[in-house]
XYZ file of C-alpha atoms in Angstrom:
567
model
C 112.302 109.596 90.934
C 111.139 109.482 94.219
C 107.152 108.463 95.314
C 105.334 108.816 98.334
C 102.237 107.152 98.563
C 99.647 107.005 100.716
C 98.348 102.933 101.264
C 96.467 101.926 98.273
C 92.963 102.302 98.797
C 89.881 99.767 97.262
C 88.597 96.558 97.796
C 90.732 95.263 94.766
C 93.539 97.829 94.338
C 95.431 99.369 91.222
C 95.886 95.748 89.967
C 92.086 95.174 89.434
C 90.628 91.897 89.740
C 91.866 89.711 92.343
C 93.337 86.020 91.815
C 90.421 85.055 94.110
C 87.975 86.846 91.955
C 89.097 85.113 89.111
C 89.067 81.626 90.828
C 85.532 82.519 92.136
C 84.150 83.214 88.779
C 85.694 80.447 87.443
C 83.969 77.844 89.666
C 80.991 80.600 90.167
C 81.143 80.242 94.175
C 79.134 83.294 95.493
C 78.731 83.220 99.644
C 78.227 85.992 102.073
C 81.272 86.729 104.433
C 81.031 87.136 107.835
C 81.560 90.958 109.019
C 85.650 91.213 110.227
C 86.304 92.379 113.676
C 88.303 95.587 112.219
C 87.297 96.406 108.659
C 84.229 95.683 106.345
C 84.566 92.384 104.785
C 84.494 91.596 101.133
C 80.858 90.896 99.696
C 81.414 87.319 98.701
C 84.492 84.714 99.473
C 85.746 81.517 98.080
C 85.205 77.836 99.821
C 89.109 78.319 102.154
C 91.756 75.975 100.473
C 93.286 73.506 103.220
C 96.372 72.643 103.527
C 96.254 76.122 102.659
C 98.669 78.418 105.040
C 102.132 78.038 103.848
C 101.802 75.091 101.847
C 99.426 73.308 100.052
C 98.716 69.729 99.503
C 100.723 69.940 95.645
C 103.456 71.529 97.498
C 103.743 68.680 100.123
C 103.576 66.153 97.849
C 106.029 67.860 95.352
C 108.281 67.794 98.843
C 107.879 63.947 99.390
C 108.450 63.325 95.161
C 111.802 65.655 94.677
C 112.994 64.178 98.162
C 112.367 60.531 97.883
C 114.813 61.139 94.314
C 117.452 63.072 95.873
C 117.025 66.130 93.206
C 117.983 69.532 94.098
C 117.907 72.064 95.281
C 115.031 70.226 97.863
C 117.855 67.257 98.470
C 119.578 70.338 100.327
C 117.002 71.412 101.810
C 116.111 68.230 103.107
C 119.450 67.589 104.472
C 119.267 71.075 106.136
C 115.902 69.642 108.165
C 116.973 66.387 109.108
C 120.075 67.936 111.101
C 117.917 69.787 112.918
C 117.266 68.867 116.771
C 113.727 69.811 116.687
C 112.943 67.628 113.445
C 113.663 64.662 115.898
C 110.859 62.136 116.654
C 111.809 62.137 120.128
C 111.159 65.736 121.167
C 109.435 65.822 124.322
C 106.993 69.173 124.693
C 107.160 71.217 127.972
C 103.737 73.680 127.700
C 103.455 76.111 129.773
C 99.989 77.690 131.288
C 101.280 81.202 130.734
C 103.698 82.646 128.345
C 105.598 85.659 129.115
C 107.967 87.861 126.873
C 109.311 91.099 127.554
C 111.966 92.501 129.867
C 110.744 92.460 133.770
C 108.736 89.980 134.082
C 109.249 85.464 134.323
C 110.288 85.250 130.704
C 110.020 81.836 129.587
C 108.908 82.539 125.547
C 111.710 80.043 124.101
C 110.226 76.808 125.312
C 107.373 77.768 123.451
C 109.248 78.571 119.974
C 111.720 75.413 120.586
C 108.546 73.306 120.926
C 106.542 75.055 117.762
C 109.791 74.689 115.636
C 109.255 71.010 117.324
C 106.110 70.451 116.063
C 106.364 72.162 112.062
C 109.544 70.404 111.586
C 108.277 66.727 112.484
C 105.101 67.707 110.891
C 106.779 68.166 107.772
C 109.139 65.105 108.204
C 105.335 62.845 108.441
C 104.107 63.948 105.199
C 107.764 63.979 103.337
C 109.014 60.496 104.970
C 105.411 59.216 105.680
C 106.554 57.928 109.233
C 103.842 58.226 111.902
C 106.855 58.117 114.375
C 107.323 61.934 113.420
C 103.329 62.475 113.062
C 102.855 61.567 116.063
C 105.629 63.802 117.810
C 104.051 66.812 115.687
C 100.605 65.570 117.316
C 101.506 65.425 120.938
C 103.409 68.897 120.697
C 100.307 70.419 119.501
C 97.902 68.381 121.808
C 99.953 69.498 124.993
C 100.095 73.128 124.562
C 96.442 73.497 123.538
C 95.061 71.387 126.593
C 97.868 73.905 128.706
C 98.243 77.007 127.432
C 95.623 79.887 128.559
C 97.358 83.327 128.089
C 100.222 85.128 126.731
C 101.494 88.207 128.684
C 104.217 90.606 129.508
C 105.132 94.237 128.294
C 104.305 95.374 124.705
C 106.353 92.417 123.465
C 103.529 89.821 124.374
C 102.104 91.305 121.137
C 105.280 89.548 118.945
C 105.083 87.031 121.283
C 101.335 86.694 119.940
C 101.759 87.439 116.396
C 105.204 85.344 115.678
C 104.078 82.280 117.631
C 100.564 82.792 116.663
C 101.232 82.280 113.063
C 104.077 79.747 113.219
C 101.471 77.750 115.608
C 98.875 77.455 113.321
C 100.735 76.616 110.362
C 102.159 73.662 112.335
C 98.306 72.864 113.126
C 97.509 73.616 109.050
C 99.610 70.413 108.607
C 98.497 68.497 110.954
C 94.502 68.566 110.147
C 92.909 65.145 109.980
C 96.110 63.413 111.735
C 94.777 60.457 114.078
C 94.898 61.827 117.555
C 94.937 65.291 116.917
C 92.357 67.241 118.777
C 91.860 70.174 116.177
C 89.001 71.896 118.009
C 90.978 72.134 121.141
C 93.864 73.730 119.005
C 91.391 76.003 117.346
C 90.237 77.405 120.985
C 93.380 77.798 121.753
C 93.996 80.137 118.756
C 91.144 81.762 119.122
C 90.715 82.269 122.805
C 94.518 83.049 123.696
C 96.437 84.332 120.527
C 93.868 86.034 118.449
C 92.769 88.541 120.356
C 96.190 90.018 121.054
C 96.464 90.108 117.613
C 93.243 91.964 116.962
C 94.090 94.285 119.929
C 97.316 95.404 118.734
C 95.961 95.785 115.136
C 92.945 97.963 116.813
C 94.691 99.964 119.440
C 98.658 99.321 118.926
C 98.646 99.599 122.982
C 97.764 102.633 122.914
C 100.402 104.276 120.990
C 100.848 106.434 117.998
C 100.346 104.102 114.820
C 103.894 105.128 113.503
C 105.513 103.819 116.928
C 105.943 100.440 116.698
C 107.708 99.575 113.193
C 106.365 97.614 110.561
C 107.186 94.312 111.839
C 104.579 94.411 115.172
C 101.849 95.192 112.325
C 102.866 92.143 110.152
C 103.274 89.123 112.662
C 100.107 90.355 114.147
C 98.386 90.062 110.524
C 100.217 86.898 109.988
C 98.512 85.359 112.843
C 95.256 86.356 112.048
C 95.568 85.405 108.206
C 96.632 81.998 109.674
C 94.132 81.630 112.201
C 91.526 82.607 110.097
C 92.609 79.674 107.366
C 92.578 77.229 110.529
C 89.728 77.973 111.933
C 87.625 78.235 108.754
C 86.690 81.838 109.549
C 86.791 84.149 106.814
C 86.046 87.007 108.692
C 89.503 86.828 110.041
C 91.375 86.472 106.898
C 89.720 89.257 105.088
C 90.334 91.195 108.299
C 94.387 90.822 107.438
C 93.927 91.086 103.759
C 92.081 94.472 104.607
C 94.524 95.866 106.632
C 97.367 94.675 104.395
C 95.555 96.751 102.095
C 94.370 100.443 104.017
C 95.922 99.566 107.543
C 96.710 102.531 109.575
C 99.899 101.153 110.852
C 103.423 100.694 109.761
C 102.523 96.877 108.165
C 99.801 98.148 105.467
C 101.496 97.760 102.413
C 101.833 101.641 101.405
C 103.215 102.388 105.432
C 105.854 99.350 105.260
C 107.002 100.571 101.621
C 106.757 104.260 101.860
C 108.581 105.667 99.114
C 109.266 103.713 95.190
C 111.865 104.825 93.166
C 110.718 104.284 89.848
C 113.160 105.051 87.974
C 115.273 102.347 89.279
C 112.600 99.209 90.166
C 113.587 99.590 94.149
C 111.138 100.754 96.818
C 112.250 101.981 100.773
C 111.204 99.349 103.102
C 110.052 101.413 106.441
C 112.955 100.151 108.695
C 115.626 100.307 106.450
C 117.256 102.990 108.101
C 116.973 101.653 110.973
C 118.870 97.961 110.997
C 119.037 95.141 108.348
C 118.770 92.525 110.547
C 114.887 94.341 111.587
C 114.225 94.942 107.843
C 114.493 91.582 106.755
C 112.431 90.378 109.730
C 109.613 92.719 108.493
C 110.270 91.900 104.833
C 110.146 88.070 105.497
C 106.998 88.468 107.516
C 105.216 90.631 104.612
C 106.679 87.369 102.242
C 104.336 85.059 104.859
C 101.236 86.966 104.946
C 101.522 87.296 100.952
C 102.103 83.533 100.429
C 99.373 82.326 102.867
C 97.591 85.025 100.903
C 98.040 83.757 97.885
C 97.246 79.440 98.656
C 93.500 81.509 99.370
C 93.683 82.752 96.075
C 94.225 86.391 96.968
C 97.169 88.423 95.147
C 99.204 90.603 97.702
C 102.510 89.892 96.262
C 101.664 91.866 93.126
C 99.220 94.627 95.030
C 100.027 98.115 94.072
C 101.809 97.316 91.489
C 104.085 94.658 93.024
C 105.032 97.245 95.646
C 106.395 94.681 97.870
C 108.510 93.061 94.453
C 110.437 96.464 94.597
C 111.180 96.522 98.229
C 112.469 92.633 98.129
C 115.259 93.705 95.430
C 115.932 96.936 97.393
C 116.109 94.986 100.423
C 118.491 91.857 98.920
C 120.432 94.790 96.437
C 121.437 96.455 99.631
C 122.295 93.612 101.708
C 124.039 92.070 98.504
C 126.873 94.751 98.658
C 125.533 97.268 96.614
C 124.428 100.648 97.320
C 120.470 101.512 97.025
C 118.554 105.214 97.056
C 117.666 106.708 100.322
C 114.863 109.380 101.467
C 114.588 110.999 104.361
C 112.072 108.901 106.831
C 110.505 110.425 110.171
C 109.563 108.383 112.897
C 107.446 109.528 115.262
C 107.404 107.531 118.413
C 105.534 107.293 121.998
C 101.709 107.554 122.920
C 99.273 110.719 123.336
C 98.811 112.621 125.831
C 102.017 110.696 127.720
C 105.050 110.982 125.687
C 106.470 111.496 122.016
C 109.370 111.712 120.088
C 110.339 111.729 116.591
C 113.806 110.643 114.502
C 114.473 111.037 111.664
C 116.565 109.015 109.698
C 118.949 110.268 106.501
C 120.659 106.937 105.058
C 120.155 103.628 104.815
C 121.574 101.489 107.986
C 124.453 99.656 107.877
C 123.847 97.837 110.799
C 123.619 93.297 110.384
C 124.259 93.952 106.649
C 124.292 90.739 105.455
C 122.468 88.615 108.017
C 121.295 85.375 106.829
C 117.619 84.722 107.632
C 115.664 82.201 105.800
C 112.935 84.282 103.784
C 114.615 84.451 100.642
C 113.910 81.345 98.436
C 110.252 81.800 98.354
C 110.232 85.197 97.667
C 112.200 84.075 94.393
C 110.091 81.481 93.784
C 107.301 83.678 93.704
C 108.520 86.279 91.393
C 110.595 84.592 89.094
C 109.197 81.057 88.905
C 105.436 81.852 89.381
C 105.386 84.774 87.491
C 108.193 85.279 85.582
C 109.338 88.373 86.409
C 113.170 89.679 86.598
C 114.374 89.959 89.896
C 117.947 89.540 89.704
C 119.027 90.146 93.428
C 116.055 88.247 95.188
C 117.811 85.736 92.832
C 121.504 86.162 93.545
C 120.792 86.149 97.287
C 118.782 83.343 97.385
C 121.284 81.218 96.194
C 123.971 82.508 98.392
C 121.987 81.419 101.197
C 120.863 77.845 100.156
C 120.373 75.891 101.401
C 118.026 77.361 104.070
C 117.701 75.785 107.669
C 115.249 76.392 110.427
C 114.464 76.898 113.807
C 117.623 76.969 115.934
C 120.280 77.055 112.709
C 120.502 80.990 112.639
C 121.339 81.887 116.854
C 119.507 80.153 119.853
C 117.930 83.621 121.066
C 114.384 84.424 119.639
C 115.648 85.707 116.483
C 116.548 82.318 114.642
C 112.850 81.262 115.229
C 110.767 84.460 113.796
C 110.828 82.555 110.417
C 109.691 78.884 109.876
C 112.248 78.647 107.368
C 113.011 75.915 105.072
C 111.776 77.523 102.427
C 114.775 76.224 99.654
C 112.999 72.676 100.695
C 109.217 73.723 101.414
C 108.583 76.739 98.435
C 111.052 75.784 95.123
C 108.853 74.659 92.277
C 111.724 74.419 89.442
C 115.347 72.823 89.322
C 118.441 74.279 90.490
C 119.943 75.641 87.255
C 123.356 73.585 86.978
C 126.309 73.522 84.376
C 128.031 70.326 83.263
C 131.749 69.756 85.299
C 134.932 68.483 83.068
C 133.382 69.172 79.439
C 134.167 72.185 77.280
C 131.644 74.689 76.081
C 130.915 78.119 74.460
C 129.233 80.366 75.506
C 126.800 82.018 73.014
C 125.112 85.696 74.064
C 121.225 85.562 74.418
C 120.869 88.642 72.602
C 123.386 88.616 69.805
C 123.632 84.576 68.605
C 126.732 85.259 66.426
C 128.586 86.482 69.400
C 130.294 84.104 72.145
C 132.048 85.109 74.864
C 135.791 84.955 74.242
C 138.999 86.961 74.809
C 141.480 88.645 72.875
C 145.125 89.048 72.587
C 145.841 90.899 75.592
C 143.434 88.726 78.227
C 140.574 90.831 78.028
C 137.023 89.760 77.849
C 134.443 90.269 74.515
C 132.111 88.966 72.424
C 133.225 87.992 69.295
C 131.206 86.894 66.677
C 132.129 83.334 66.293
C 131.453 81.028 62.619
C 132.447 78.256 61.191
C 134.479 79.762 59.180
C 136.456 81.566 61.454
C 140.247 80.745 62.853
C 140.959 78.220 64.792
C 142.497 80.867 67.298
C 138.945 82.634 67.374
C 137.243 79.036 68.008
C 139.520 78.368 70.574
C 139.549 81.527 72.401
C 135.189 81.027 72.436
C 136.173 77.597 74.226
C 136.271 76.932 77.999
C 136.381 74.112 80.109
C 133.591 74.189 82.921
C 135.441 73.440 86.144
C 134.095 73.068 89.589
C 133.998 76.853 91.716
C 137.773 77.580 92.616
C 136.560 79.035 95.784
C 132.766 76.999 95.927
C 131.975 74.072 94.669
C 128.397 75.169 94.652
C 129.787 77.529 91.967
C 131.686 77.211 88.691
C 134.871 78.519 87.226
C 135.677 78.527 82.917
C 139.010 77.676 82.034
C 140.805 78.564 78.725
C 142.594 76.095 77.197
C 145.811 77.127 77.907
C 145.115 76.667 82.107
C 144.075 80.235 82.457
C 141.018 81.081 83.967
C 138.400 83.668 83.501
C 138.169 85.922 86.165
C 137.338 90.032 86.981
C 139.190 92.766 88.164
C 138.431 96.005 88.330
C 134.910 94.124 87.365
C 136.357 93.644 84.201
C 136.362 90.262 82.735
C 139.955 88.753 81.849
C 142.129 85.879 81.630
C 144.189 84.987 84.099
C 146.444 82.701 86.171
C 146.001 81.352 89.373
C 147.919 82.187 92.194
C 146.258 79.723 94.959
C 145.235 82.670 96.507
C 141.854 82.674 98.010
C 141.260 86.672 96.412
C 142.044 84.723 92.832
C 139.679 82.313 93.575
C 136.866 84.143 94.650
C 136.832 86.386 91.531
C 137.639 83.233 89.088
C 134.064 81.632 90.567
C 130.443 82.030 89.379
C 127.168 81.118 90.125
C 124.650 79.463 87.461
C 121.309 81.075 87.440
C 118.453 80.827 84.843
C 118.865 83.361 82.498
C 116.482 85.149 80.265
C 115.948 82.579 77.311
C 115.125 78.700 77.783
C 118.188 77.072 78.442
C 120.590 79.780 79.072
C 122.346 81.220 82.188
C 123.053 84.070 84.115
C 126.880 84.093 85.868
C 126.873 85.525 89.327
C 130.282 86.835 91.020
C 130.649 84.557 94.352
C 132.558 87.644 95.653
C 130.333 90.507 94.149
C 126.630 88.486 94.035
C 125.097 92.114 93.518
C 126.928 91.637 89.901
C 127.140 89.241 87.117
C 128.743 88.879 83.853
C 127.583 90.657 80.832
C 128.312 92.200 77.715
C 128.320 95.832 77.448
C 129.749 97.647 74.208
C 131.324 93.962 73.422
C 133.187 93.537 76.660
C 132.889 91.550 79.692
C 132.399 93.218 82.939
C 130.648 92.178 86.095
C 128.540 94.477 86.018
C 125.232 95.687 89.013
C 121.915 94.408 87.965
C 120.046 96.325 86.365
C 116.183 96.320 86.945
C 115.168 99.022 84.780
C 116.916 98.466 81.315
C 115.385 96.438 78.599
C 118.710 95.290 77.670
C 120.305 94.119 80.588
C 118.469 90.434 81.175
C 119.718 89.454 77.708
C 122.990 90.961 77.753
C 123.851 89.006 81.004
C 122.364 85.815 79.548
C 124.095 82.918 77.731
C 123.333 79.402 76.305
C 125.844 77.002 77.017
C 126.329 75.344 74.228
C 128.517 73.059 71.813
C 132.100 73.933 72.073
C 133.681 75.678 68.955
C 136.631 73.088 69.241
């Protein structure tokens, strides 16, 4: 079933009452907002958290405490910053009076995302190491550009140069507050005076084009910015000016114009671009994740607005670019500005085009759903963990699109442990959903669920017994072993025993990823060839099998505890 919605309209949404409602009641803080620039602002607003753009002061210091013991997934992460050029202490800034981006005119845009992945990265190595060595790089970076820098310009694209930079500026800054040395006013100017009103321009006017012209992604780093600004500069006006238009926008970021069309039969929803490019789509989708998070460290819930609109669109978004297939409906764009030009396009299937581009956006958006809030999201999952551990500035292409996304997030946004199976011991494994049964194999290779007692045969036992073996094909996977050297394995997606050749195709399908699964304790095996599929039972069998968002049944019957071996 296919729905078309309109954006969601009301101060609060379908969801009702806000997180920040809630907090506000809680600690009864009443205060008059200021009136936003471009839509009515709420009636009363809570004191503004700080740290409190992309990470707060618990997530800092739960940084510094999982790093300074080596734990993972964050040790990865870690690692991942570190080897990064722009995390080192000597980076010298080079700010420029005038940024320009777009075709045609003295383009010089990358010094000024080298130096802001510069000064996040060394900002987060001060509060994770504690060594003023990298504060102070962080400082100077930030110090330079905001005693240089007095204009951004070019064609239309000054406005991403505004809204990318804009955000990823301030959130450097966000870090930074209170550092010895670091002239925060002067920053704030600069934010306010230079990237901020681009931001509000394009959000006004969208230069002067139709409000379906410029895709979802020119709304959303625009918003960004002025979320993050707003947080910066203490100005609340600003931030409920992006929650609002996240909201009831008339352009193609507002939530219900970015995810046009939920299929709710199926848990998915269309992101806007997704017939036009991946590689676009997951820049809008991991710009919609940063508005949502700073959002959310402000106490307001955009993640789970409209229903957790933008939930379904993640797991349409990762589903696709996982290998699987996803629903498609018809989307028209119309394109160009009145009274000079138009156009429109429309588009009849999902794009194939950078299917399976790596950007790092993914780990937060899992941490969100599924660790915050519990909620199933299977291929936000399984792609998550095919791309830890996440790098950042510079580690996905030296051209502008390996800095639209701070990155990091495997180190800066997991709150919970990589889920991890035991290497050289022997286990069964016992279904979630049906205790008695383990999976096993029978006579002829094939994979089931048995039940499994103690009084059963010592064959039965035996064949509910596997060895758990380091990933044939990843050690940052897993493969079970039988006990006569046989491995388990699909084919067909059907689960079965059997030998290896050596052959990289053997190995790929003999090797599994361990996520949580559905009950304390258990797991969820993920095919490291087919991560749009993991093991489950169905009818007694093994298959790899598609997630399945919509049935009951399906987190349990692709769950199982690990537990003590039958022999």
């Amino acid at each position: 079933m296919t729905e078309r919605a309109a954006p969601p309209r009301g101060a609060e949404g379908v969801n009702g009452t806000s997180r920040r409602n809630v907090l506000k009641a809680a600690a009864g803080i009443g205060a008059t907002a200021l009136a936003s620039p471009l839509l009515t602002a709420s009636p009363a607003a809570a004191a503004i958290v700080h740290p409190g753009a992309l990470h707060l002061a618990s997530d800092l210091s739960r940084m510094a405490s999982t790093v300074s013991t080596a734990a993972e997934p964050w040790n990865a992460g870690w690692q991942k910053l570190i080897a990064n050029s722009h995390s080192l202490a000597t980076w010298t800034p080079n700010p420029q009076a005038t940024i320009y981006r777009g075709s045609g005119t003295a383009e010089n845009y990358g010094i000024l995302y080298n130096d802001i992945a510069a000064a996040y990265q060394n900002a987060l190595r001060w509060k994770i190491q504690g060594l003023t060595t990298h504060g102070d790089a962080a400082r100077n970076i930030l110090n330079a550009w905001s005693s240089t820098l007095t204009s951004v310009q070019g064609t239309a694209d000054r406005f991403l140069a505004a809204g990318i930079y804009g955000y990823e500026f301030a959130n450097a800054a966000e870090i930074m507050r209170g550092y010895s040395g670091f002239d925060l006013t002067a920053f704030q100017n600069m934010m306010r005076n230079v990237f901020y009103p681009l931001n509000n321009s394009f959000l006004v006017n969208h230069n002067g084009a139709y409000l379906s012209n410029y895709w979802a992604s020119w709304d959303l780093c625009n918003m960004a910015s002025v979320l993050a600004i707003g947080i910066l500069c203490d100005e609340q006006a600003k931030i409920d000016q992006a929650v609002e238009y996240f909201k009831t926008g008339g352009g193609m970021g507002s939530i219900g114009n970015a995810v046009p069309f939920v299929y709710a039969d199926e848990n998915l929803a269309q992101w806007q671009e997704s017939g036009r490019d991946q590689g676009h789509t997951m820049l809008g989708i991991g710009l919609m994740g940063t508005v949502c998070e700073m959002a959310w460290h402000q106490g307001i819930d955009l993640y789970g607005y409209d229903d957790n609109r933008f939930r379904k669109a993640c797991e349409y978004v990762a589903k696709y670019n996982l290998g699987e297939e996803v629903p498609f409906t018809d989307y028209i764009w119309h394109y160009g500005a009145p009274g000079v030009w138009e156009g429109w396009q429309t588009f009849t299937e999902v794009a194939g085009g950078s299917r399976g581009q790596v950007r790092p956006i993914w780990a937060q958006l899992y941490n969100h759903y599924a660790v915050r809030k519990g909620q199933f999201v299977p291929n936000l999952a399984a792609l998550a963990k095919l791309v830890e551990p996440e790098g950042g500035g510079g580690d996905y292409g030296s051209t502008s699109g390996g800095y639209d996304h701070l990155g990091l997030t495997t180190l800066t946004a997991t709150e919970q442990a990589r889920t991890t199976l035991p290497t050289g011991v022997t286990r069964s494994f016992r279904s979630v959903n049906y205790p008695a049964r383990c999976a096993s194999y029978g006579s002829d290779g094939l994979g089931v669920t048995p039940e499994v007692t103690s009084s059963s045969s010592a064959t039965v036992k035996q064949q509910a017994t596997f060895t758990i073996v380091t990933g044939l094909a990843d050690s940052a996977g897993y493969s079970l072993r039988a006990s006569d050297g046989r491995y388990l394995r699909h084919s067909g997606f059907r689960v079965q025993l059997g030998t290896s050749d050596g052959t990289d195709a053997f190995n790929q399908d003999a090797t599994f990823y361990a996520l949580p699964g559905s009950a304390s304790g258990s797991v969820r095996l993920v095919s490291r060839n087919y991560p749009g599929r993991c093991m489950r039972h169905r009818g007694y069998e093994l298959w790899v099998d598609p997630y399945d968002e919509v049935g009951v049944g399906f987190p349990a019957d692709s769950s199982f505890l690990p537990v003590t071996a039958w022999v």
